């Protein structure tokens, strides 16, 4: 599927997805029949509670007092001076409880699970951030929690595995396929189809079948709503550009969504180019993939000529995914957001730069956004403004960074 | 009448039940599949369900996941699977073949081209596991234009209104997923299965097949007591896996297993 020319989209009246979860040709519900009714029930419950003032009030309280919102919008003064271009602001999602944006979504979905009378939470995880965020909210609400994680990722992320176990979750190693995030998602779906009566599946990104891409976006959109109010207060105007990393794309959608109607705000989704796009070893789905169907939705995928999904590579486990949220596919085709690649080395450079210059250790995922943000800032004037989503903190990655430099901790 | 209709209505008229074994194409090697299909017909298969391997088989249990991995090691593609059906048809023009798989390989080939080439190869039905009727419009239309039946699943979770809608889309037969879970799991509750099938029969005259979790003569007989056709997948594929180093032994083991199911099915019919 491809467009001869860019499809039209009126951003002032943007209301996607439609009732069946479609963003243009993307999204939808591509699942086995057994999951259709549970998905329809979830959609109905979500539609009901998102309009329920009591639910919203409870969510707001949790976000304020448990997650620690609003997260600061921090002016990176020294880094801005060093770059010599646009003023760079960082949206500090790394300061949330559990250290990343993931918890915005798990708090919301856990409240929904409780309202729906579910007693058991399952989740998939790659780097372990979403697994930790799910185990965290499950512990707090007294729900059983099972996290599926590829056996390769379990080796790479031992600390997060232990964190999840401390929080009372069962971490199940997934040994099928490439033994990474995509296989963990398959296995979580298999669990869900077997245990749908008592189980709520908390998907961690804006992918999966409808209503997940819309629901996760709505829970993450607090990032952009806060950033919009904060920059108006600080600078009395909108930013010139937004930058966020895109694996599945939840932190990026969260930042972008409240700005979509603001035509003057440029947006950049930064994908993991791994060893470089030409190497074939990357996870830059929108830069180098093509449309297909995986994990319940139609979107861009990294696949071979026969439609088999190919293993991806990125130094950052959280971006190491061969798909991407369907709304990003639509934002790409319509041209509203530009999707750009940053490779492992560029991301690592940005990791070190921010650590040394601002005293903030960023996650390797977020370091991709920082690397592109730095490039962009240098091209812009000093009176222009960029907001980069600092989606998570880098403590979890220090072993990876050390190992690449030949240091054993 | 299509080959699939002729087969299933013929069996029904004769008071017989259809045995539908499933194997994954290309497991454990491309050269095994066509001889295995012929051997299954010889052993009593009325219809063959041929799995198209996919890298991410979300609805399958471990046995069929491993089969897909074995088939993909040497790159069994959708094109290869169609070639296998074509080769099977050189010697067998009467046994219907249903492809079972996931949507993405079909998306990449293109709906129109897939339907045309599948028809040319002699495919009779296509069951796309991750394509519910809501998303099926374009592909189903292309398949029907080529005389291929789009086969749809009904699940234990499908409420009556969905059962009715699915039956309206279904061609060939209605495939009832006997339980909540993935292929190859156990614990079938046949009373619940029978109840659901009576709801399906209120909405369609098409034959009804049962699959997921039928693993031996006993469960096949119980399934056949309320359905027209019984699909046996993981239990067949397990025998392929157990004998994967020797094609002769695969054919022998699968045939011997199917021969234990045939009398059970006919007892149920009687």
XYZ file of C-alpha atoms in Angstrom, chain A residues 285-286 288-295 297-303 307 309 321-324, chain B residues 54 104:
25
model
C 10.731 1.044 10.872
C 9.324 4.248 9.366
C 13.238 1.920 6.076
C 10.209 -0.382 6.462
C 6.937 -0.844 4.595
C 3.304 -1.399 5.538
C 2.075 -4.777 6.763
C 0.124 -6.405 9.584
C 1.624 -7.488 12.906
C 0.518 -7.603 16.533
C -2.640 -3.648 13.608
C -1.627 -2.505 10.141
C 1.466 -0.343 10.243
C 5.014 -0.067 8.928
C 7.159 -3.137 9.604
C 10.666 -4.349 9.100
C 10.131 -7.493 7.083
C 6.373 -10.933 4.770
C 9.396 -10.161 10.336
C 11.089 -3.410 17.786
C 10.218 -4.224 14.135
C 6.881 -2.372 14.163
C 5.660 1.074 15.164
C 4.917 -17.078 9.786
C 1.156 -10.385 6.615
